[in-house]
GROMACS .gro file of C-alpha atoms in nm:
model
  292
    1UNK     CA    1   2.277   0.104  -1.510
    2UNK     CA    2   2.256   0.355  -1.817
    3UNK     CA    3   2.488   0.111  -2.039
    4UNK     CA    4   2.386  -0.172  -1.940
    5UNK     CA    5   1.989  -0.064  -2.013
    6UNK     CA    6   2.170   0.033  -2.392
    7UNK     CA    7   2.363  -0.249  -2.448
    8UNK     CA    8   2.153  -0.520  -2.259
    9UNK     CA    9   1.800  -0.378  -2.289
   10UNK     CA   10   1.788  -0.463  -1.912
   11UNK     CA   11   1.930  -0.198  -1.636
   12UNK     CA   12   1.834  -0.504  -1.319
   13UNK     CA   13   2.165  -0.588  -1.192
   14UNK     CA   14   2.025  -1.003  -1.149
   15UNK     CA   15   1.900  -0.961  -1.507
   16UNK     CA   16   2.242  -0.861  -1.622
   17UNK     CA   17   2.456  -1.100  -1.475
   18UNK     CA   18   2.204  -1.382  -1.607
   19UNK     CA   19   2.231  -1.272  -1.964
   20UNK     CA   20   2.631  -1.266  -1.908
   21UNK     CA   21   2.658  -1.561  -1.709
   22UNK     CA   22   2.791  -1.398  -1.424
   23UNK     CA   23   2.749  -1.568  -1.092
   24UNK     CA   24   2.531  -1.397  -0.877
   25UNK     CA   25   2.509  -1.565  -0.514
   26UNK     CA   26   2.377  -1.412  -0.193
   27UNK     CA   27   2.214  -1.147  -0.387
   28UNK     CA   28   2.076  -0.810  -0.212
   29UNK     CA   29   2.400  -0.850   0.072
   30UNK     CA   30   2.622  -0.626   0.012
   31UNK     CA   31   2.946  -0.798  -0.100
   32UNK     CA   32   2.776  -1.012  -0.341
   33UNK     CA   33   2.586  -0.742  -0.500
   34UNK     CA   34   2.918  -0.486  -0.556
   35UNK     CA   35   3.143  -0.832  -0.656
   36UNK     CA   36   2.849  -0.900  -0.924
   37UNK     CA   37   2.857  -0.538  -1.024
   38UNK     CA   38   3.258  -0.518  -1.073
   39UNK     CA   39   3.237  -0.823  -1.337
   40UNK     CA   40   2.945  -0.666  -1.512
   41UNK     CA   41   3.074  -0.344  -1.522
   42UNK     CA   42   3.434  -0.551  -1.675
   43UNK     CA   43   3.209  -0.704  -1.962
   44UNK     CA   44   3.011  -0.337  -1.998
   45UNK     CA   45   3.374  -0.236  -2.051
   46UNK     CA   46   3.432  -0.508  -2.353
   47UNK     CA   47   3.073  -0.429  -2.507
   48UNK     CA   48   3.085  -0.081  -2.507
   49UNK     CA   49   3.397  -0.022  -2.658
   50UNK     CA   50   3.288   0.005  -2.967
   51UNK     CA   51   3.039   0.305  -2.900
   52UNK     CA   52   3.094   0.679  -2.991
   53UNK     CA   53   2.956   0.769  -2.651
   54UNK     CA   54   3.199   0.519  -2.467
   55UNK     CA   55   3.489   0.724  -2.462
   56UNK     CA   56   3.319   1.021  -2.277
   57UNK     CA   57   3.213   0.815  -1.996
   58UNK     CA   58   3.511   0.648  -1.978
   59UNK     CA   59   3.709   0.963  -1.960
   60UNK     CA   60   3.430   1.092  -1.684
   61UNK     CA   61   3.501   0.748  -1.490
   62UNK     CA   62   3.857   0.821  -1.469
   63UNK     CA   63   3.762   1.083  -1.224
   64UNK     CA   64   3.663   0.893  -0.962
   65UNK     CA   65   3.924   0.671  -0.763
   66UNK     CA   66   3.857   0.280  -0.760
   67UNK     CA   67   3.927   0.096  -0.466
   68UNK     CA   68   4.223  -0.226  -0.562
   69UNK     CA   69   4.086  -0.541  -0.607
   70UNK     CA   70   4.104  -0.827  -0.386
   71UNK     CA   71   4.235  -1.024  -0.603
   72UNK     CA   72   4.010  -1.334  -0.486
   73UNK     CA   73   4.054  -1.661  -0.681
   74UNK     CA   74   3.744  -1.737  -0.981
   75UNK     CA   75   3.459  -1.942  -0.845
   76UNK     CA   76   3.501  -2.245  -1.063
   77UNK     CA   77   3.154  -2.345  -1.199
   78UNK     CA   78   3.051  -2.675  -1.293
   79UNK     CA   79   2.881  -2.727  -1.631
   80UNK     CA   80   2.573  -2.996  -1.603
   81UNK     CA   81   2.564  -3.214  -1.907
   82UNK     CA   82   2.193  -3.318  -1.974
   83UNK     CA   83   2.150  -3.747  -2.100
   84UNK     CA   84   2.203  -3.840  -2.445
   85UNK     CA   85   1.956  -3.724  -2.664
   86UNK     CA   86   1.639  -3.919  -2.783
   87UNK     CA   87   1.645  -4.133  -3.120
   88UNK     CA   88   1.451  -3.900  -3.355
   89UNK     CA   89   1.105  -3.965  -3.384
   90UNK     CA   90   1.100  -4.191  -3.058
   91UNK     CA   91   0.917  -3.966  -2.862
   92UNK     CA   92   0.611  -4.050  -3.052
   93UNK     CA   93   0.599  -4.413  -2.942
   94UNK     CA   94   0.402  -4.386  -2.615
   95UNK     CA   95   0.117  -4.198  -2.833
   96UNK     CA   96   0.113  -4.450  -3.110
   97UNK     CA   97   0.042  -4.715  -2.853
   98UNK     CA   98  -0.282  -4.615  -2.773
   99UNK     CA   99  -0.605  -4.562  -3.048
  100UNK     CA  100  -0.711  -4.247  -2.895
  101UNK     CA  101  -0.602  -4.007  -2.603
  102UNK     CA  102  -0.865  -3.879  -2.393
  103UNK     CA  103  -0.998  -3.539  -2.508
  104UNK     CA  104  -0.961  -3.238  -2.335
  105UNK     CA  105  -1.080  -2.839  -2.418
  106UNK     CA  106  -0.719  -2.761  -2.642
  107UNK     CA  107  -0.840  -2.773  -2.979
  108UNK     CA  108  -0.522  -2.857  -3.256
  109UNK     CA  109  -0.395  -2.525  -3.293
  110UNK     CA  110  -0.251  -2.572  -2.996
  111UNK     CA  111  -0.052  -2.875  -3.112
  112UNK     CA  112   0.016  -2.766  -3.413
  113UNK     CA  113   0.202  -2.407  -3.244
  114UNK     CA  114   0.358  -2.626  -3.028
  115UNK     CA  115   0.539  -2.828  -3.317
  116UNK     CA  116   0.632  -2.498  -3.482
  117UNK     CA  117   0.823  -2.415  -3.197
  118UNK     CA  118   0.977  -2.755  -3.123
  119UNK     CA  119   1.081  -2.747  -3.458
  120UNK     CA  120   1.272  -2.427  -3.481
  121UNK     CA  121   1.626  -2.564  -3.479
  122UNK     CA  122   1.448  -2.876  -3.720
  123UNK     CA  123   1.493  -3.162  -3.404
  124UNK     CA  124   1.266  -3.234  -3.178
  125UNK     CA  125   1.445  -3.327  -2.822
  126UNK     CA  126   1.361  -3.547  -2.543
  127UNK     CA  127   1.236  -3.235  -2.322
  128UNK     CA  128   1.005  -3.078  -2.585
  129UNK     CA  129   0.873  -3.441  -2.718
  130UNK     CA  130   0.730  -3.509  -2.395
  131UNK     CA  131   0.596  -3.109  -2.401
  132UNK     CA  132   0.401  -3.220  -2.711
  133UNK     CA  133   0.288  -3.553  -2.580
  134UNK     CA  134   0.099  -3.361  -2.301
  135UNK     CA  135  -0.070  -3.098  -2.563
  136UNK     CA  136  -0.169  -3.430  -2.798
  137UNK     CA  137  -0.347  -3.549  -2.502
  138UNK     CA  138  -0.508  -3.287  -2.401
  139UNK     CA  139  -0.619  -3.224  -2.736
  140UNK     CA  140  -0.754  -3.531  -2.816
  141UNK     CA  141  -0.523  -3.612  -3.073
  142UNK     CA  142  -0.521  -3.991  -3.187
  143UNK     CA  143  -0.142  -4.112  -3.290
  144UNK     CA  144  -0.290  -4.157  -3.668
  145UNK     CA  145  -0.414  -3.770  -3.635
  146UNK     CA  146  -0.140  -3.683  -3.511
  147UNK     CA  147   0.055  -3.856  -3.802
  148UNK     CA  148  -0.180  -3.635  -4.043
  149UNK     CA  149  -0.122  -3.317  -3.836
  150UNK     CA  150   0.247  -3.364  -3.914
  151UNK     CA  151   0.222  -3.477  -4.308
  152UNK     CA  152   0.047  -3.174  -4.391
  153UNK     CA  153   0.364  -2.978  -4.145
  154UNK     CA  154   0.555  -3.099  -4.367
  155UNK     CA  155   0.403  -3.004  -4.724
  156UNK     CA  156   0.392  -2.664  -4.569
  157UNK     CA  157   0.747  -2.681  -4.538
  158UNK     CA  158   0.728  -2.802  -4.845
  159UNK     CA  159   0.600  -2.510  -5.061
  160UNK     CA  160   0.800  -2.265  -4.821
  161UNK     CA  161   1.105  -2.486  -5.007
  162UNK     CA  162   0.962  -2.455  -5.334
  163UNK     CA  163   0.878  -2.068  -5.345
  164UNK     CA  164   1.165  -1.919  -5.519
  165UNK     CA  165   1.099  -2.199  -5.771
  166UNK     CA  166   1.429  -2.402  -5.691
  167UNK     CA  167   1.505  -2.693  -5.411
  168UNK     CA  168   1.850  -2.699  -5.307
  169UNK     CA  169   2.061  -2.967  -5.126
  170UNK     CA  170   2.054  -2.792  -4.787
  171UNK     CA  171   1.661  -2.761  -4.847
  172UNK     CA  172   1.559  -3.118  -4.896
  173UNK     CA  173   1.831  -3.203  -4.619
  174UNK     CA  174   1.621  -3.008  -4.390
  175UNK     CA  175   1.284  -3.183  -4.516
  176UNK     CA  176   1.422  -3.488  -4.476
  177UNK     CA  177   1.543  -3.429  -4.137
  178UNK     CA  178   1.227  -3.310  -3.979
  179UNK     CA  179   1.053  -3.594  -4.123
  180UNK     CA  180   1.251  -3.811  -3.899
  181UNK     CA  181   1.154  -3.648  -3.641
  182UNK     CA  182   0.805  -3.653  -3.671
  183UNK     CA  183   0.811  -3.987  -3.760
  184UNK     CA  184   0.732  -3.979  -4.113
  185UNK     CA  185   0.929  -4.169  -4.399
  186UNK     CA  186   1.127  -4.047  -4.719
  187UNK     CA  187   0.798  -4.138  -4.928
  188UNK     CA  188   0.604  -3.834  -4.725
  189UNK     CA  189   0.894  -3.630  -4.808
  190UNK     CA  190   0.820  -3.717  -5.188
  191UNK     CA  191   0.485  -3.676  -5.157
  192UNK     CA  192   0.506  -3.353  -5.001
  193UNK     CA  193   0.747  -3.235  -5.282
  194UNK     CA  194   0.527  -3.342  -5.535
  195UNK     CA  195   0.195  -3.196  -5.405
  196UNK     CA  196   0.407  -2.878  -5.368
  197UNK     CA  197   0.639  -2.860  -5.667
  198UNK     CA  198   0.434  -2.559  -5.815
  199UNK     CA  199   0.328  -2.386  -5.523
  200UNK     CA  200   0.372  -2.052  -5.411
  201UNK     CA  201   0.354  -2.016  -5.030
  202UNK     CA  202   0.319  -1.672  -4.874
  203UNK     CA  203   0.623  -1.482  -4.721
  204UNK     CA  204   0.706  -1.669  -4.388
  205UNK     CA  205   0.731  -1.381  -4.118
  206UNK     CA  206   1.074  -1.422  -3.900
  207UNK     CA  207   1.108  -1.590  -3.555
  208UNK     CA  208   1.293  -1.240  -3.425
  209UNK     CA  209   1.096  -0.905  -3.473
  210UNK     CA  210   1.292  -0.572  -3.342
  211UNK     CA  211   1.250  -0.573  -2.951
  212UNK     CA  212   1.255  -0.933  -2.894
  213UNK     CA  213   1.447  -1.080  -2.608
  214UNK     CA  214   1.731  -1.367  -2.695
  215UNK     CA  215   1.864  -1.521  -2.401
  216UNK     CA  216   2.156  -1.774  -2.458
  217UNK     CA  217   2.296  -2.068  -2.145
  218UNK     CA  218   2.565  -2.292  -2.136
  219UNK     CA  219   2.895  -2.314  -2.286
  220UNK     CA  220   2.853  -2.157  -2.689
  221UNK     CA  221   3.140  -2.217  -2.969
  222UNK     CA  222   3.105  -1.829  -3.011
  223UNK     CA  223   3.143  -1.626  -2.699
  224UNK     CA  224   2.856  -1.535  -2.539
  225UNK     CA  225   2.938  -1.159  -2.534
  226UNK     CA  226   2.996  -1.150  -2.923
  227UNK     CA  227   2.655  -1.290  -2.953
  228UNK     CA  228   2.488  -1.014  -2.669
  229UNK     CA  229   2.656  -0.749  -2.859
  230UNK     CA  230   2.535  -0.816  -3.264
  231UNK     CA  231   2.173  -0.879  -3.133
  232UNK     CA  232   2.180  -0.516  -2.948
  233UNK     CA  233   2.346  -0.351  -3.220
  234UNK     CA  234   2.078  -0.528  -3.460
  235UNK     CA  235   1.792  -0.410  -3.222
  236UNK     CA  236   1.693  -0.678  -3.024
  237UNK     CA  237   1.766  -0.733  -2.650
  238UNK     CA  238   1.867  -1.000  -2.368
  239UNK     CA  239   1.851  -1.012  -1.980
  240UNK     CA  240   1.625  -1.322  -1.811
  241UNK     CA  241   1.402  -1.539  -1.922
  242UNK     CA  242   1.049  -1.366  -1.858
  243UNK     CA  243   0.716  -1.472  -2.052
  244UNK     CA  244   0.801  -1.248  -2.316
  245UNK     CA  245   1.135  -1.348  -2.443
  246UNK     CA  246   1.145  -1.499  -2.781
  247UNK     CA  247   1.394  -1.778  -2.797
  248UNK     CA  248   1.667  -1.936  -2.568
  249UNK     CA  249   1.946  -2.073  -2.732
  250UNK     CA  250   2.114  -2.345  -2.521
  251UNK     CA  251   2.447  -2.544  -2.567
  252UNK     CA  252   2.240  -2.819  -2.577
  253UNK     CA  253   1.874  -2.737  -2.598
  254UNK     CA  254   1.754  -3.075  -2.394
  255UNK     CA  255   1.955  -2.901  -2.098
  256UNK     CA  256   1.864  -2.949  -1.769
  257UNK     CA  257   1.945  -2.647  -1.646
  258UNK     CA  258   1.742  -2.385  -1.468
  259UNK     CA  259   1.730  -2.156  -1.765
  260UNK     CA  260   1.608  -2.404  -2.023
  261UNK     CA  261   1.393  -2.559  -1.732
  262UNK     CA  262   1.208  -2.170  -1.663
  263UNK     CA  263   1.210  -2.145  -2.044
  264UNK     CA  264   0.985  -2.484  -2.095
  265UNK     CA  265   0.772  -2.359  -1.838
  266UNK     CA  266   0.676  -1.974  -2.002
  267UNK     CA  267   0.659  -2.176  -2.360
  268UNK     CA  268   0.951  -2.025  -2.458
  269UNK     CA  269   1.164  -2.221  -2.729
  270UNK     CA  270   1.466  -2.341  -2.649
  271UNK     CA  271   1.687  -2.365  -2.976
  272UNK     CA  272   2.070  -2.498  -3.087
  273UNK     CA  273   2.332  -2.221  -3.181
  274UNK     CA  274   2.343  -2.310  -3.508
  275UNK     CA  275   1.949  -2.225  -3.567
  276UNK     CA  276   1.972  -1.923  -3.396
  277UNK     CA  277   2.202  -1.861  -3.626
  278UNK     CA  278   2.034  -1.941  -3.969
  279UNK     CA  279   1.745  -1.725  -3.773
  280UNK     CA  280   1.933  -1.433  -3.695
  281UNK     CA  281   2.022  -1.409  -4.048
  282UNK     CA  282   1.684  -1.417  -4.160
  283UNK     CA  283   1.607  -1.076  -3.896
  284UNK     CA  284   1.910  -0.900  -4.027
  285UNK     CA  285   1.793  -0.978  -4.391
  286UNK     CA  286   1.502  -0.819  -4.305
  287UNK     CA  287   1.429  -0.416  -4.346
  288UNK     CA  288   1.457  -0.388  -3.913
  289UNK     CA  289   1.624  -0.075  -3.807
  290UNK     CA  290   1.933  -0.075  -3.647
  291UNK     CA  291   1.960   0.018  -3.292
  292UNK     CA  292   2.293   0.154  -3.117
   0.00000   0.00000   0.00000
C-alpha cells in the first residue's frame, strides 16, 4: 500500500489494478482480492526498481516466506474495438439543419470549454461531437453561431501560432486540421493567419499542472507501465477515473469502453497517445518540481 500510494498516487487496491490494467473480478472475496494483489505487487516490483528506497524493502521482503504460486493459466481478455470514426466535421450536420436550437440556461462559455477540451488531441470524435451537440442546444446556439464561435477558436489558435513570431509546417498542419473539424474551410485558416500575423497572445497555461491525475485504457504503442512511471516521477499521478482527473488517454479515444464511457460522463477529456504526448512535453518544459 506504501509503494503503490508513491508510485501510483493511489494506495486502493481497485484503484491500482485499474490504472495497471489488472483484472480485478469478484472483488472484496478473498481469492480475487490476494490474486489482484500478487500482479500488482509484480508491476510495483518493475516500477520501483528504479528507487533508492527499493532495495531496503526488498531486502526486508526477503524475510518473510511466500507461499508458490499456482501457476493458473492468464485470463485472456478481449479488446473491444469501437466503429470507424466520424468524417471530420460531420458531426455538425444535424445542427446546421435547423435555424435555431431551442435555448436553454448554458450561456456559450459552456460551449466554447467544451470545444477546448474536444479539441485537445486537435480531432473531434464521434463520442465528443454528439457531447457538443447537446451543450449547442442547450445553449441556444444557432449552426451559423456556432460557425462564428469556432472562426474566432480558430484565430485564437491562430495568434498562439504566431507568438514566437514564426509559423512552422507542423503549426499550420495543426490549423488546418482543426479547421476540418469544425467545419471551417482553408480560406478561415487564411483569414485567421492574417488577422493574427502580428499578434502576441498571452502564455497558454498547460493541460497538466503538478498533482493531476492521467489515467490511460486500451492497448498503447508504449507500455502502459513506462507511461505510469515518467508521469509519477514528473509529479503527477494515476489510479481511476474520479471527477478530478485531468485527462484519459485512450487507444482510441471514441472507445466504447467503460473507462472512456465514466470519463464522458465526469467531463473528463478523453485524448490520443500521441497528444498526451505533445502535452506531457509541454508539463515537463515547464518549471514543475519533480516528485520521487
Amino acid at each position: 500500500m506504501k509503494w503503490s500510494g508513491r508510485l501510483l498516487g493511489t494506495a486502493k487496491l481497485a484503484h491500482c489494478c485499474e490504472a495497471l490494467g489488472i483484472p480485478l473480478d469478484d472483488a472484496h472475496t478473498a481469492l480475487a482480492d490476494a490474486e489482484a494483489t500478487a500482479q500488482l505487487l509484480s508491476k510495483l516490483m518493475e516500477l520501483g526498481s528504479s528507487h533508492a528506497d527499493w532495495t531496503a524493502e526488498l531486502t526486508a521482503a526477503r524475510s518473510f516466506a511466500w507461499p508458490a504460486s499456482r501457476k493458473r493459466r492468464a485470463t485472456r481478455l478481449a479488446i473491444r474495438q469501437s466503429n470507424a470514426s466520424a468524417q471530420p466535421g460531420s458531426w455538425m450536420a444535424e445542427v446546421l439543419n435547423d435555424a435555431w436550437i431551442p435555448g436553454g440556461a448554458t450561456s456559450e462559455a459552456s460551449y466554447l470549454l467544451a470545444l477546448n477540451d474536444a479539441l485537445l488531441d486537435l480531432h473531434i470524435s464521434k463520442s465528443e461531437g454528439r457531447a457538443l451537440l447537446e451543450v449547442a442546444q442547450d445553449s441556444g446556439i444557432s449552426g451559423s453561431r456556432m460557425l462564428e464561435l469556432h472562426r474566432e477558436h480558430l484565430r485564437q489558435l491562430a495568434a498562439e501560432a504566431w507568438s514566437d513570431g514564426v509559423l512552422t509546417d507542423e503549426e499550420l498542419s495543426d490549423l488546418c486540421r482543426v479547421a476540418v473539424n469544425l467545419n471551417l474551410t482553408e480560406a478561415d485558416v487564411a483569414s485567421a493567419l492574417d488577422g493574427t500575423r502580428e499578434a502576441r497572445a498571452e502564455p497558454r497555461e498547460t493541460l497538466l499542472q503538478p498533482g493531476d491525475r492521467v489515467v490511460f485504457t486500451g492497448t498503447l504503442r508504449r507500455p502502459r507501465e513506462d507511461w505510469i512511471s515518467e508521469i509519477t516521477t514528473a509529479g503527477l499521478t494515476t489510479g481511476a477515473i474520479t471527477k478530478s482527473t485531468r485527462v484519459v488517454v485512450a487507444a482510441d479515444p471514441d472507445s466504447l469502453s467503460g473507462k472512456a464511457e465514466k470519463a464522458r460522463a465526469y467531463g473528463v477529456p478523453v485524448i490520443d497517445e500521441q497528444a498526451f504526448g505533445r502535452h506531457f512535453g509541454e508539463y515537463l518544459s515547464m518549471d514543475h518540481p519533480m516528485a520521487l
